[in-house]
Amino acid sequence: ETVLELQKVERQCSADRKDKAARQFRRVIPEASESEIQGLVDGGATAASMMKMKMAGVHVSVQEELDKVQARHTAVHRLEKSVVELCRLFQDFAVLVDHQGELLDSIEVHVSATKTALQKSEKELTKANKLSKAARRKMMCLTIIFLIILVIVLGPLIT
């Protein structure tokens, strides 16, 4: 009879232990169904081991988030370097544009001076052409007059 009583107490203790484990599992894993909790209790799992697994999962999640944040930080740092480089390139470009602007202004002044000189030289060439024609006419007239005088003077001598 003592053995029977001992077995009864052991069964009661085992049932109490399983009920306690089931309550602990419900607190640790509130989303688990009764059949899942019963499977964990029957499998001999403890709430402490489940808590460790859950914490390990949280640790993994935290580690993954940390990795994502670090990757974003690296990407932002690369972007910052790119923006700084782009800013430097724009400054260099501004210096080049300013320098080219000075060259263009100088070229514009030279083109304007050349245009003025060409207009002046065109007028002078036109004037020189007119003077040259007038000089040729005068030379022709003088040559004709000289030939007439020569014929008048030498004409009686030849005859």
PDB file of N, CA and C in Angstrom, residues 30 34 36 46 118 158:
ATOM      1  N   PRO A  30       3.394  32.750 -25.783  1.00  0.00           N
ATOM      2  CA  PRO A  30       1.950  32.954 -25.742  1.00  0.00           C
ATOM      3  C   PRO A  30       1.264  32.594 -27.062  1.00  0.00           C
ATOM      4  N   GLU A  34      -2.169  24.713 -27.701  1.00  0.00           N
ATOM      5  CA  GLU A  34      -2.144  23.727 -26.608  1.00  0.00           C
ATOM      6  C   GLU A  34      -1.411  22.467 -27.033  1.00  0.00           C
ATOM      7  N   GLU A  36       1.003  22.227 -29.231  1.00  0.00           N
ATOM      8  CA  GLU A  36       2.442  22.513 -29.271  1.00  0.00           C
ATOM      9  C   GLU A  36       3.016  22.532 -27.854  1.00  0.00           C
ATOM     10  N   THR A  46      12.187  22.481 -21.267  1.00  0.00           N
ATOM     11  CA  THR A  46      11.890  23.346 -20.126  1.00  0.00           C
ATOM     12  C   THR A  46      11.660  24.765 -20.621  1.00  0.00           C
ATOM     13  N   LEU A 118      39.488  95.083 -90.362  1.00  0.00           N
ATOM     14  CA  LEU A 118      39.105  94.639 -91.702  1.00  0.00           C
ATOM     15  C   LEU A 118      38.246  95.692 -92.410  1.00  0.00           C
ATOM     16  N   ILE A 158      61.152 113.758-139.963  1.00  0.00           N
ATOM     17  CA  ILE A 158      61.043 112.465-140.629  1.00  0.00           C
ATOM     18  C   ILE A 158      60.625 112.732-142.063  1.00  0.00           C
TER      19      ILE A 158
END
